[in-house]
mmCIF file of C-alpha atoms and ligand atoms in Angstrom:
data_model
loop_
_atom_site.group_PDB
_atom_site.id
_atom_site.type_symbol
_atom_site.label_atom_id
_atom_site.label_comp_id
_atom_site.label_asym_id
_atom_site.label_seq_id
_atom_site.Cartn_x
_atom_site.Cartn_y
_atom_site.Cartn_z
ATOM 1 C CA MET A 1 4.084 1.725 -34.436
ATOM 2 C CA SER A 2 4.973 -1.788 -33.206
ATOM 3 C CA SER A 3 3.370 -4.645 -31.820
ATOM 4 C CA LYS A 4 4.976 -7.176 -29.520
ATOM 5 C CA LYS A 5 3.801 -10.746 -28.791
ATOM 6 C CA THR A 6 5.342 -11.245 -25.176
ATOM 7 C CA SER A 7 3.467 -12.715 -23.096
ATOM 8 C CA PRO A 8 3.660 -10.852 -19.781
ATOM 9 C CA VAL A 9 4.470 -12.729 -16.198
ATOM 10 C CA ALA A 10 1.016 -12.040 -14.789
ATOM 11 C CA PRO A 11 -1.974 -13.940 -15.614
ATOM 12 C CA HIS A 12 -4.173 -12.063 -18.170
ATOM 13 C CA LYS A 13 -6.182 -14.991 -19.517
ATOM 14 C CA ALA A 14 -9.419 -15.256 -17.836
ATOM 15 C CA SER A 15 -8.914 -18.018 -14.868
ATOM 16 C CA HIS A 16 -12.351 -19.069 -15.098
ATOM 17 C CA ALA A 17 -13.509 -22.212 -16.549
ATOM 18 C CA GLY A 18 -12.963 -23.027 -20.204
ATOM 19 C CA ALA A 19 -15.860 -22.719 -22.780
ATOM 20 C CA ASP A 20 -16.623 -26.261 -22.563
ATOM 21 C CA ASN A 21 -17.767 -26.112 -18.675
ATOM 22 C CA ARG A 22 -19.052 -22.637 -18.619
ATOM 23 C CA PRO A 23 -22.432 -22.671 -17.333
ATOM 24 C CA SER A 24 -25.187 -21.553 -19.625
ATOM 25 C CA ARG A 25 -27.212 -18.503 -19.621
ATOM 26 C CA SER A 26 -30.231 -20.155 -18.438
ATOM 27 C CA GLU A 27 -28.053 -21.978 -15.938
ATOM 28 C CA ALA A 28 -26.694 -18.814 -14.542
ATOM 29 C CA GLU A 29 -30.529 -17.202 -13.988
ATOM 30 C CA SER A 30 -31.497 -20.212 -12.396
ATOM 31 C CA ALA A 31 -28.726 -19.606 -10.281
ATOM 32 C CA VAL A 32 -30.036 -16.214 -9.269
ATOM 33 C CA ARG A 33 -33.427 -17.133 -8.951
ATOM 34 C CA ILE A 34 -32.276 -19.771 -6.162
ATOM 35 C CA LEU A 35 -30.361 -16.814 -4.419
ATOM 36 C CA LEU A 36 -33.447 -14.666 -4.535
ATOM 37 C CA GLY A 37 -35.337 -17.342 -2.803
ATOM 38 C CA TRP A 38 -33.158 -18.065 -0.571
ATOM 39 C CA THR A 39 -33.505 -14.411 0.554
ATOM 40 C CA GLY A 40 -36.949 -15.123 1.768
ATOM 41 C CA ASP A 41 -38.753 -13.251 -0.806
ATOM 42 C CA ASP A 42 -41.266 -14.752 -3.597
ATOM 43 C CA VAL A 43 -39.441 -15.106 -6.599
ATOM 44 C CA THR A 44 -42.716 -15.459 -8.385
ATOM 45 C CA ARG A 45 -44.219 -12.269 -7.587
ATOM 46 C CA GLU A 46 -44.047 -9.694 -10.435
ATOM 47 C CA GLY A 47 -41.481 -7.527 -9.282
ATOM 48 C CA LEU A 48 -38.722 -10.126 -9.054
ATOM 49 C CA GLN A 49 -39.866 -11.997 -12.317
ATOM 50 C CA ASP A 50 -37.331 -10.573 -14.580
ATOM 51 C CA THR A 51 -34.905 -10.097 -11.823
ATOM 52 C CA PRO A 52 -32.644 -13.211 -12.789
ATOM 53 C CA ALA A 53 -32.098 -12.247 -16.555
ATOM 54 C CA ARG A 54 -31.593 -8.624 -15.598
ATOM 55 C CA VAL A 55 -28.716 -9.883 -12.966
ATOM 56 C CA VAL A 56 -27.098 -11.837 -15.727
ATOM 57 C CA ARG A 57 -26.993 -9.149 -18.180
ATOM 58 C CA ALA A 58 -25.217 -6.792 -15.489
ATOM 59 C CA TYR A 59 -22.890 -9.669 -14.814
ATOM 60 C CA GLU A 60 -22.062 -9.688 -17.940
ATOM 61 C CA GLU A 61 -21.120 -6.079 -17.861
ATOM 62 C CA TYR A 62 -19.371 -6.540 -14.198
ATOM 63 C CA PHE A 63 -17.180 -9.228 -15.805
ATOM 64 C CA SER A 64 -16.515 -8.343 -19.193
ATOM 65 C CA GLY A 65 -12.883 -8.230 -18.664
ATOM 66 C CA TYR A 66 -12.336 -11.648 -19.013
ATOM 67 C CA ASN A 67 -12.912 -11.465 -22.592
ATOM 68 C CA LYS A 68 -10.274 -8.893 -23.298
ATOM 69 C CA ASP A 69 -6.709 -9.065 -23.625
ATOM 70 C CA PRO A 70 -5.008 -6.266 -21.906
ATOM 71 C CA VAL A 71 -1.722 -7.027 -23.916
ATOM 72 C CA LYS A 72 -3.567 -6.309 -27.367
ATOM 73 C CA ILE A 73 -4.524 -2.898 -25.819
ATOM 74 C CA LEU A 74 -0.975 -1.609 -25.149
ATOM 75 C CA SER A 75 -0.014 -3.143 -28.654
ATOM 76 C CA THR A 76 -0.108 -0.046 -30.453
ATOM 77 C CA THR A 77 2.452 2.209 -29.544
ATOM 78 C CA PHE A 78 3.719 5.537 -30.723
ATOM 79 C CA SER A 79 7.424 6.293 -31.170
ATOM 80 C CA GLU A 80 7.634 9.508 -32.825
ATOM 81 C CA VAL A 81 7.505 11.511 -29.569
ATOM 82 C CA GLU A 82 10.117 14.196 -30.274
ATOM 83 C CA GLY A 83 12.604 12.514 -27.630
ATOM 84 C CA TYR A 84 9.943 12.676 -24.744
ATOM 85 C CA ASP A 85 11.326 11.195 -21.980
ATOM 86 C CA GLU A 86 9.746 12.707 -19.042
ATOM 87 C CA MET A 87 7.336 10.871 -16.596
ATOM 88 C CA VAL A 88 3.602 10.003 -18.098
ATOM 89 C CA VAL A 89 0.894 10.296 -15.504
ATOM 90 C CA LEU A 90 -2.954 9.709 -15.802
ATOM 91 C CA THR A 91 -4.257 10.031 -12.131
ATOM 92 C CA ASN A 92 -7.918 9.387 -11.109
ATOM 93 C CA ILE A 93 -8.986 7.020 -13.145
ATOM 94 C CA GLN A 94 -12.321 5.750 -11.824
ATOM 95 C CA PHE A 95 -13.422 1.963 -11.711
ATOM 96 C CA VAL A 96 -15.668 -0.348 -9.894
ATOM 97 C CA SER A 97 -14.522 -3.988 -9.407
ATOM 98 C CA HIS A 98 -15.711 -7.021 -7.605
ATOM 99 C CA CYS A 99 -14.060 -8.508 -4.659
ATOM 100 C CA GLU A 100 -13.477 -12.280 -5.459
ATOM 101 C CA HIS A 101 -14.362 -13.197 -1.951
ATOM 102 C CA HIS A 102 -17.849 -11.701 -1.505
ATOM 103 C CA MET A 103 -18.565 -10.286 -5.130
ATOM 104 C CA ALA A 104 -18.919 -7.174 -3.136
ATOM 105 C CA PRO A 105 -18.348 -4.082 -5.357
ATOM 106 C CA ILE A 106 -15.115 -2.349 -4.830
ATOM 107 C CA ILE A 107 -15.028 1.246 -5.852
ATOM 108 C CA GLY A 108 -11.757 3.423 -6.327
ATOM 109 C CA LYS A 109 -9.458 4.939 -8.589
ATOM 110 C CA ALA A 110 -6.111 4.449 -9.856
ATOM 111 C CA HIS A 111 -3.251 6.561 -10.604
ATOM 112 C CA VAL A 112 -0.971 5.043 -13.441
ATOM 113 C CA ALA A 113 2.525 6.358 -14.528
ATOM 114 C CA TYR A 114 5.514 5.258 -16.596
ATOM 115 C CA LEU A 115 9.005 6.671 -17.937
ATOM 116 C CA PRO A 116 8.853 6.108 -21.654
ATOM 117 C CA ASN A 117 11.400 4.197 -22.917
ATOM 118 C CA LYS A 118 11.413 5.911 -26.776
ATOM 119 C CA ARG A 119 7.618 4.739 -27.035
ATOM 120 C CA VAL A 120 4.657 5.642 -25.915
ATOM 121 C CA VAL A 121 0.602 4.635 -25.667
ATOM 122 C CA GLY A 122 -2.271 6.502 -26.402
ATOM 123 C CA ILE A 123 -3.583 7.636 -22.998
ATOM 124 C CA SER A 124 -7.128 6.294 -23.203
ATOM 125 C CA LYS A 125 -5.281 2.808 -23.205
ATOM 126 C CA LEU A 126 -4.069 3.412 -19.746
ATOM 127 C CA ALA A 127 -7.374 3.838 -18.902
ATOM 128 C CA ARG A 128 -8.791 0.598 -20.540
ATOM 129 C CA LEU A 129 -6.071 -1.372 -19.029
ATOM 130 C CA VAL A 130 -7.686 -0.371 -15.754
ATOM 131 C CA GLU A 131 -10.799 -1.115 -16.858
ATOM 132 C CA ILE A 132 -10.227 -4.609 -17.883
ATOM 133 C CA PHE A 133 -8.428 -5.809 -14.798
ATOM 134 C CA ALA A 134 -10.955 -4.225 -12.785
ATOM 135 C CA LYS A 135 -13.868 -6.159 -14.450
ATOM 136 C CA ARG A 136 -13.039 -9.408 -13.362
ATOM 137 C CA LEU A 137 -13.136 -10.889 -9.727
ATOM 138 C CA GLN A 138 -10.318 -9.153 -8.050
ATOM 139 C CA ILE A 139 -8.314 -8.622 -4.586
ATOM 140 C CA GLN A 140 -7.291 -4.982 -4.988
ATOM 141 C CA GLU A 141 -3.407 -6.254 -4.284
ATOM 142 C CA LYS A 142 -3.403 -8.589 -7.362
ATOM 143 C CA MET A 143 -4.911 -5.769 -9.244
ATOM 144 C CA THR A 144 -2.294 -3.492 -8.905
ATOM 145 C CA ALA A 145 0.108 -5.706 -9.524
ATOM 146 C CA GLN A 146 -1.324 -7.068 -12.873
ATOM 147 C CA ILE A 147 -1.779 -3.340 -14.184
ATOM 148 C CA ALA A 148 2.143 -2.560 -13.403
ATOM 149 C CA ASP A 149 3.341 -6.096 -14.839
ATOM 150 C CA THR A 150 1.202 -5.746 -18.103
ATOM 151 C CA LEU A 151 2.561 -1.889 -18.892
ATOM 152 C CA GLN A 152 5.955 -3.242 -17.945
ATOM 153 C CA ASP A 153 6.076 -5.986 -19.519
ATOM 154 C CA VAL A 154 4.446 -4.613 -22.946
ATOM 155 C CA LEU A 155 5.896 -1.339 -23.171
ATOM 156 C CA GLN A 156 9.074 -2.072 -21.316
ATOM 157 C CA PRO A 157 9.481 1.632 -20.072
ATOM 158 C CA GLN A 158 12.159 2.644 -17.751
ATOM 159 C CA GLY A 159 9.851 2.294 -15.007
ATOM 160 C CA VAL A 160 5.996 1.677 -13.777
ATOM 161 C CA ALA A 161 3.972 2.967 -10.831
ATOM 162 C CA VAL A 162 0.570 2.146 -9.990
ATOM 163 C CA MET A 163 -1.508 3.093 -6.952
ATOM 164 C CA ILE A 164 -4.907 2.451 -6.310
ATOM 165 C CA GLU A 165 -7.022 3.614 -3.489
ATOM 166 C CA ALA A 166 -10.616 1.767 -3.109
ATOM 167 C CA SER A 167 -13.505 1.449 -0.852
ATOM 168 C CA HIS A 168 -14.536 -2.062 -0.197
ATOM 169 C CA GLY A 169 -18.384 -3.155 -0.089
ATOM 170 C CA CYS A 170 -17.320 -6.023 2.039
ATOM 171 C CA MET A 171 -15.756 -3.704 4.699
ATOM 172 C CA THR A 172 -18.278 -0.695 3.964
ATOM 173 C CA MET A 173 -21.811 -2.210 3.404
ATOM 174 C CA ARG A 174 -21.270 -5.305 6.042
ATOM 175 C CA GLY A 175 -18.861 -6.949 8.406
ATOM 176 C CA VAL A 176 -16.967 -4.088 10.384
ATOM 177 C CA HIS A 177 -19.188 -1.420 8.531
ATOM 178 C CA LYS A 178 -16.413 1.021 7.960
ATOM 179 C CA HIS A 179 -17.601 3.521 5.786
ATOM 180 C CA GLU A 180 -14.630 5.797 5.491
ATOM 181 C CA ALA A 181 -11.951 2.971 5.108
ATOM 182 C CA ASN A 182 -10.071 3.238 1.954
ATOM 183 C CA LEU A 183 -7.212 0.840 0.889
ATOM 184 C CA VAL A 184 -4.465 2.231 -0.728
ATOM 185 C CA THR A 185 -1.948 -0.038 -3.132
ATOM 186 C CA SER A 186 0.499 0.650 -4.912
ATOM 187 C CA ARG A 187 3.626 -1.101 -7.105
ATOM 188 C CA MET A 188 6.662 0.594 -8.100
ATOM 189 C CA LEU A 189 8.901 -0.987 -11.063
ATOM 190 C CA GLY A 190 12.005 0.286 -12.426
ATOM 191 C CA ALA A 191 13.144 4.037 -11.895
ATOM 192 C CA PHE A 192 9.990 4.355 -9.522
ATOM 193 C CA ARG A 193 11.322 1.758 -7.461
ATOM 194 C CA ASN A 194 15.162 2.110 -7.599
ATOM 195 C CA ASP A 195 15.173 6.601 -7.966
ATOM 196 C CA PRO A 196 13.628 7.769 -4.955
ATOM 197 C CA SER A 197 13.254 11.473 -6.661
ATOM 198 C CA THR A 198 11.279 9.722 -9.546
ATOM 199 C CA ARG A 199 9.081 8.026 -6.797
ATOM 200 C CA ARG A 200 8.587 11.405 -4.873
ATOM 201 C CA GLU A 201 7.444 13.391 -8.306
ATOM 202 C CA PHE A 202 4.859 10.614 -9.215
ATOM 203 C CA LEU A 203 3.634 11.009 -5.394
ATOM 204 C CA SER A 204 3.584 14.572 -5.691
ATOM 205 C CA ILE A 205 1.688 14.896 -8.823
ATOM 206 C CA ILE A 206 -1.261 12.396 -7.700
ATOM 207 C CA GLU A 207 -1.058 14.337 -4.188
ATOM 208 C CA ARG A 208 -1.777 17.843 -6.274
ATOM 209 C CA LYS A 209 -4.631 15.945 -8.725
ATOM 210 C CA LYS A 210 -6.634 14.389 -5.658
HETATM 211 ZN ZN1 ZN B 1 -14.719 -8.934 -0.180
#
């Protein structure tokens, strides 16, 4: 086991306003009430009375990633791996995120791989890492980079690969209404970037697991 305190390059700290100027729960509920009224509905009718409180509770869940530290999640590693030095790949990690431009859902899956350098992390930690970045306001490209860079910086493996495929509510539910459109993003670091055969192996594993 080892614990690292190095701060990765990617911004992991919540970039929202600090505790001092963060709106209160009741201010957030009032804001939802205003949006509800703006739709043209009657905010005083029975069905909508508890909606602002429910929406704020739901937002707490959607955006719970701001309160969690991805570096800490990865800080417990195992070094007794009997010299295991092959690729570790976790495929089809499902997530729900929200786009920072429309606050519309981004629904998709992430495939995460690394080539260990003496140390490995518990596999559930890879899924937790995806979850922490998903539960923030995002754009898919940024989320892909944050996951890859954090893994690289904290674990310092020989390489990292992250691929994300997702559909974006802002495209499927509105705007151009392309229901089937999937955005695919990837970030390859170290061996995955430099060695074509490592990259091919990763791509063929996730292709088989789909
Ligand atoms: Zn959007």
